[in-house]
Short mmCIF file of C-alpha atoms in Angstrom, two decimals:
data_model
loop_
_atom_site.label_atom_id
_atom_site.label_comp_id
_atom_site.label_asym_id
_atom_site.label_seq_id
_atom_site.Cartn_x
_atom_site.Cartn_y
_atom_site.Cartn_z
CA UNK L 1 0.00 0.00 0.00
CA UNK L 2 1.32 3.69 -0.43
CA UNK L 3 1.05 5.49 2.57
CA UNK L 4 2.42 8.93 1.13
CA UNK L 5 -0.25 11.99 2.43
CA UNK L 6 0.55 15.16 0.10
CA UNK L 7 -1.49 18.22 1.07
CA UNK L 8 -1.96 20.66 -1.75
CA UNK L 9 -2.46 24.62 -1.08
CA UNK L 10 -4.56 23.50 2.41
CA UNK L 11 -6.49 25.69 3.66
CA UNK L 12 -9.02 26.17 6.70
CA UNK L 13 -11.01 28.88 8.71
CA UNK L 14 -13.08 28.61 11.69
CA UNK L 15 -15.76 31.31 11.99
CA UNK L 16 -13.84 33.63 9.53
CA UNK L 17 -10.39 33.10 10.99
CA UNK L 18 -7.83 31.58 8.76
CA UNK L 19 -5.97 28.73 10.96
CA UNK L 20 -3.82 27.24 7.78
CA UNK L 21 -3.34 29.08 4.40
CA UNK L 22 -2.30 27.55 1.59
CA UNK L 23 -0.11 24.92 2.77
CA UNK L 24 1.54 22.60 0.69
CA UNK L 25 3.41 19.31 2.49
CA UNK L 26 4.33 15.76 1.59
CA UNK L 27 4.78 12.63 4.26
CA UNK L 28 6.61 9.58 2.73
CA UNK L 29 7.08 6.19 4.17
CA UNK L 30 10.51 5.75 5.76
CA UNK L 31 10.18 9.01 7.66
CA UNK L 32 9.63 10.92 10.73
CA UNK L 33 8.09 14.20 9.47
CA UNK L 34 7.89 16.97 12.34
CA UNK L 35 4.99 19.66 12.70
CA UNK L 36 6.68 22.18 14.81
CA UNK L 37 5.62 25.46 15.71
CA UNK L 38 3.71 27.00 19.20
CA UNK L 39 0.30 26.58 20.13
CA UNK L 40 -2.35 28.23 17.70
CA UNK L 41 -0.19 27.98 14.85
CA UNK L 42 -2.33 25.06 12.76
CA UNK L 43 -0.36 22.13 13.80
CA UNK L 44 -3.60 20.39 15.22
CA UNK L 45 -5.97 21.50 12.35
CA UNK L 46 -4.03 19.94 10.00
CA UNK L 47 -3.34 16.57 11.72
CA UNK L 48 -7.57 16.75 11.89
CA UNK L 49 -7.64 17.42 8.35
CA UNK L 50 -5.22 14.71 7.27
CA UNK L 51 -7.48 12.11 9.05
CA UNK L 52 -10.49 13.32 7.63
CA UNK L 53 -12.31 14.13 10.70
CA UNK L 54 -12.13 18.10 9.30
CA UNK L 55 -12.63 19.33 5.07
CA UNK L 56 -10.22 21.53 4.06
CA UNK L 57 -12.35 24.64 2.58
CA UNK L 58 -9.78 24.52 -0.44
CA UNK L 59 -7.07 22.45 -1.47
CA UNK L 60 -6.95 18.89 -1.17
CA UNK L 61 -5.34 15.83 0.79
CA UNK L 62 -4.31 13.10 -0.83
CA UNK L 63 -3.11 9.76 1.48
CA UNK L 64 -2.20 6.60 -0.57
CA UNK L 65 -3.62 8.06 -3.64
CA UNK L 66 -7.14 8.61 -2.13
CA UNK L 67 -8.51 11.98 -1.47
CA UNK L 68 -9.69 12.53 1.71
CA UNK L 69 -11.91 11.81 3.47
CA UNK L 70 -12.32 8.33 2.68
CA UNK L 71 -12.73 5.35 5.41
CA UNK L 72 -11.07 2.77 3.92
CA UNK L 73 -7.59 5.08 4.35
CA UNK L 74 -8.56 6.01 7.45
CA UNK L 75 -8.77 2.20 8.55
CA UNK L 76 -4.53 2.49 8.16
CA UNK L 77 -4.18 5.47 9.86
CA UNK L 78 -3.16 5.40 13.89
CA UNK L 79 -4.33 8.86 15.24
CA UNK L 80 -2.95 9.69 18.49
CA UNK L 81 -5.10 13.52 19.79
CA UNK L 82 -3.56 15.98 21.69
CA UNK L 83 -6.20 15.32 24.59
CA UNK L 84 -6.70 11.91 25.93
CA UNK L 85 -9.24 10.02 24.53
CA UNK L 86 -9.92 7.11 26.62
CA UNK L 87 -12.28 5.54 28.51
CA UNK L 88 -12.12 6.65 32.91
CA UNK L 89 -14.22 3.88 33.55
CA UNK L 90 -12.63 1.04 32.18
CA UNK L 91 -8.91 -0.40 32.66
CA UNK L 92 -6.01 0.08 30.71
CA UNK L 93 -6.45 -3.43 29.37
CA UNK L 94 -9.88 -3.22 28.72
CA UNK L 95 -9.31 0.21 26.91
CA UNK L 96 -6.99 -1.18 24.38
CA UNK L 97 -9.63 -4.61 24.05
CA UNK L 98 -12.15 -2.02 22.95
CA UNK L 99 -10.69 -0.11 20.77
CA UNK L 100 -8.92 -3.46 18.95
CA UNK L 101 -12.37 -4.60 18.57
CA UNK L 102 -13.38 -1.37 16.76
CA UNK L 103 -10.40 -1.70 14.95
CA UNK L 104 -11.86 -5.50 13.81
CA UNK L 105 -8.67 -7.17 15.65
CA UNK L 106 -9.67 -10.53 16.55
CA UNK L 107 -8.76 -13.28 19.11
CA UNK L 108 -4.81 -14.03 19.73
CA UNK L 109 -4.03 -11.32 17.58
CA UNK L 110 -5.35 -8.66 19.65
CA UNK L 111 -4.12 -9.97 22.59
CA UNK L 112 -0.74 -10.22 21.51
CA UNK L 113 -0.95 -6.84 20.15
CA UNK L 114 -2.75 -5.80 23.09
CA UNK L 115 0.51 -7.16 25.45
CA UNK L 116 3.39 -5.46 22.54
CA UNK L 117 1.50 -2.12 22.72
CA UNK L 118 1.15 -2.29 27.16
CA UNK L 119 5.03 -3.69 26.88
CA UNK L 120 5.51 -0.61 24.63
CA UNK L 121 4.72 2.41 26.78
CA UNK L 122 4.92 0.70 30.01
CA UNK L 123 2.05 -0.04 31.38
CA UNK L 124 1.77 -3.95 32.28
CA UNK L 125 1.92 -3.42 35.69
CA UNK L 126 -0.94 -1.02 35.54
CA UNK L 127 -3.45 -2.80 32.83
CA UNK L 128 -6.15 -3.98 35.26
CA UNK L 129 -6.18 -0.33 37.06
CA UNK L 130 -8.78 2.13 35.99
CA UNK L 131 -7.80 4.40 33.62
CA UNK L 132 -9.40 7.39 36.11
CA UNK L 133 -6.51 6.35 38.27
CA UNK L 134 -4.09 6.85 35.66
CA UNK L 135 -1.80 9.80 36.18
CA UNK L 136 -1.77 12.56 33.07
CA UNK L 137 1.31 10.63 31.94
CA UNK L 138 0.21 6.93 32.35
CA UNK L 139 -3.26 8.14 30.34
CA UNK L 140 -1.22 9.60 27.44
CA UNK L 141 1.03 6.67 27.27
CA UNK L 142 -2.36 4.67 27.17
CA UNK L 143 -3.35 7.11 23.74
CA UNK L 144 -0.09 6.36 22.23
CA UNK L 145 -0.59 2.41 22.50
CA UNK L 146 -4.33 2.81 20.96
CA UNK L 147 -2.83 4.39 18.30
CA UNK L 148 -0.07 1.73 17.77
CA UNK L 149 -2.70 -1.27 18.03
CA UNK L 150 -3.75 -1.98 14.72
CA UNK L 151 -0.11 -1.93 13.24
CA UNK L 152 -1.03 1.03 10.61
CA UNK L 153 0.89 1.87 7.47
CA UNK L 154 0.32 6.15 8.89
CA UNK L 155 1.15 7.45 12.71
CA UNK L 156 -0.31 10.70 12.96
CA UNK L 157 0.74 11.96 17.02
CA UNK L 158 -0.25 15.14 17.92
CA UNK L 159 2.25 16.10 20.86
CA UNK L 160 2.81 12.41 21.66
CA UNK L 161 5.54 13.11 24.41
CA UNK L 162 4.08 16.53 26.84
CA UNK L 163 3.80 14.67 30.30
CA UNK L 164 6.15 12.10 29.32
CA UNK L 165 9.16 11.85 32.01
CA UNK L 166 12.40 11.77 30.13
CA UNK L 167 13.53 8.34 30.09
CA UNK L 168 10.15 6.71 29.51
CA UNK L 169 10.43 9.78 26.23
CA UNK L 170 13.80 8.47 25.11
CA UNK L 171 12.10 4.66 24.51
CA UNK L 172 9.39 6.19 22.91
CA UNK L 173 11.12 8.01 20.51
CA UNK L 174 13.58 5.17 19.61
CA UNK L 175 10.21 3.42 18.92
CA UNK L 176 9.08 5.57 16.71
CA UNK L 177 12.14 5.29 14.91
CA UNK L 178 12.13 1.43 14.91
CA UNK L 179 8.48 2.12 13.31
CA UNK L 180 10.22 4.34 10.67
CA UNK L 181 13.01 2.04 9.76
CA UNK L 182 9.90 -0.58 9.23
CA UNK L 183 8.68 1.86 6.61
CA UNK L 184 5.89 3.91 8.37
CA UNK L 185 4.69 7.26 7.72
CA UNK L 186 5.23 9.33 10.63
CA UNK L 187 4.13 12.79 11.40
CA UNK L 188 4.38 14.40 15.39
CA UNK L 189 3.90 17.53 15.99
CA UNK L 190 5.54 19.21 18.64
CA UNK L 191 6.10 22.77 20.03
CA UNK L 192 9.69 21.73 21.82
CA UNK L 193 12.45 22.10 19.21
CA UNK L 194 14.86 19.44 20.36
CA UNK L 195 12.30 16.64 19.76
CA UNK L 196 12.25 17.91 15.80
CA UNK L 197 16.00 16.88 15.66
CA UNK L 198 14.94 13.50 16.03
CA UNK L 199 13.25 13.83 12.74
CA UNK L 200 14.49 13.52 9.12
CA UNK L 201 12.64 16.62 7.88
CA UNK L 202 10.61 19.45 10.02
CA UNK L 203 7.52 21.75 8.44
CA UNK L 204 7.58 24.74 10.39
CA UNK L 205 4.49 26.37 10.88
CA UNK L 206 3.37 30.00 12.33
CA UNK L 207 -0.03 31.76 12.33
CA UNK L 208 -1.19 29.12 9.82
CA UNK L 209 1.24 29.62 7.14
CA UNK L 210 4.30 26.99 6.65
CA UNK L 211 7.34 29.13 6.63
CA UNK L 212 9.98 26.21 6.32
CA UNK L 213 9.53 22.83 4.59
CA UNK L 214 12.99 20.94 4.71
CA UNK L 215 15.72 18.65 6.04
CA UNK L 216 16.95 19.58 9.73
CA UNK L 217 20.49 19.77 8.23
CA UNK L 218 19.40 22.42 5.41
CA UNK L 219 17.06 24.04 8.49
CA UNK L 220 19.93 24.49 10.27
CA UNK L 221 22.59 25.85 8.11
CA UNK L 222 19.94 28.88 7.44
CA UNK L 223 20.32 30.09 11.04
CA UNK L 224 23.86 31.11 12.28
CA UNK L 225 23.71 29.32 15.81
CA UNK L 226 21.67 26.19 14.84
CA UNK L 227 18.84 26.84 16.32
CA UNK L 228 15.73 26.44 14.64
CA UNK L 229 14.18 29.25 16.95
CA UNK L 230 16.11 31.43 14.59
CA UNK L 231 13.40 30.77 11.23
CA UNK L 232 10.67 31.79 13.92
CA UNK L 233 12.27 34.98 14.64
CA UNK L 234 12.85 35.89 11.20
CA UNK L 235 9.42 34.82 10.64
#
């Protein structure tokens, strides 16, 4: 299956306000593709729009060929929100059961994906507890391992890592480069800059417009300290 996404002069308003204008961006498999820029800017908006849960009000998005929306894309596409979406009243286990089930996952399958994704953010110990006793971290690490279930082709992880303690941050991140090196598209978005130089190419975007489109070596060399802060400033 190809599980490019190319976006093509995107754009999208809410109640007259422009929140991305005319953007133009390609995710290929084989790579970690960073959304980076501060809150407001779009990033989330244009995850939304890439699933299809959002039309873009001109432009289009194309993912594996098809234009989006379309549910049988969607059906390869892990979506991990910026705010938790999972279930208070049941347990960790029986969160990820659920949403396998939605996902059509089916008998030893899903419980051995069900056991990789716990093993996978850490949460075996804590899989019968209910999710409402989660802390803010455990429920987002609980997100990310919905989002892995179903082994899709596209990761699409708005701010994956924000209440993530540094170590536990580290394993995720080399997983989502063992994910890339199996030939997933990735895209994360993130507001910290030192999680985009974990990626092979960061779209920088502020006030809905993408400013920067590139490599993190080419990024780079355009600022005379190395600091991607730099494009922002000049932006």
């Amino acid at each position: 299956m190809n599980d490019s996404i190319e976006m093509i002069n995107v754009s999208k308003s809410f109640r007259g306000k422009n929140v991305l204008i005319n953007v133009s961006l390609t995710a290929r498999p084989g790579e970690i593709l960073c959304l980076l820029g501060p809150s407001g800017s779009g990033k989330t908006t244009l995850i939304r729009l890439i699933t299809g849960s959002l039309k873009p009000d001109s432009g289009e998005i194309m993912v594996g060929k098809k234009r989006m929306p379309d549910l049988s894309v969607s059906r390869n596409i892990g979506f991990m929100p910026q705010f938790d979406a999972v279930y208070n009243d049941l347990t960790g286990i029986e969160n990820l059961i659920f949403f396998g089930r939605l996902f059509r996952l089916q008998n030893q399958f899903l419980r051995n994906r069900v056991h990789e994704c716990l093993r996978l953010v850490d949460l075996l110990e804590d899989k019968n507890l209910l999710v409402g006793k989660y802390s803010g971290g455990m429920k987002k690490r609980l997100s990310l391992a919905i989002a892995l279930l179903h082994d899709p082709g596209i990761l699409l992880l708005d701010e994956p890592t924000v209440g993530i303690d540094p170590v536990l941050r580290k394993t995720i991140w080399a997983q989502f480069e063992s994910l890339r090196l199996a030939g997933k598209t990735i895209v994360v978005s993130t507001h910290v800059m030192d999680e985009a130089a974990r990626c092979q190419r960061a779209a920088l975007i502020y006030n809905g417009r993408l400013i920067e489109n590139d490599s993190l070596e080419n990024l780079t060399a355009k600022t005379k300290a190395g600091h991607l802060e730099e494009l922002f400033f000049k932006a």
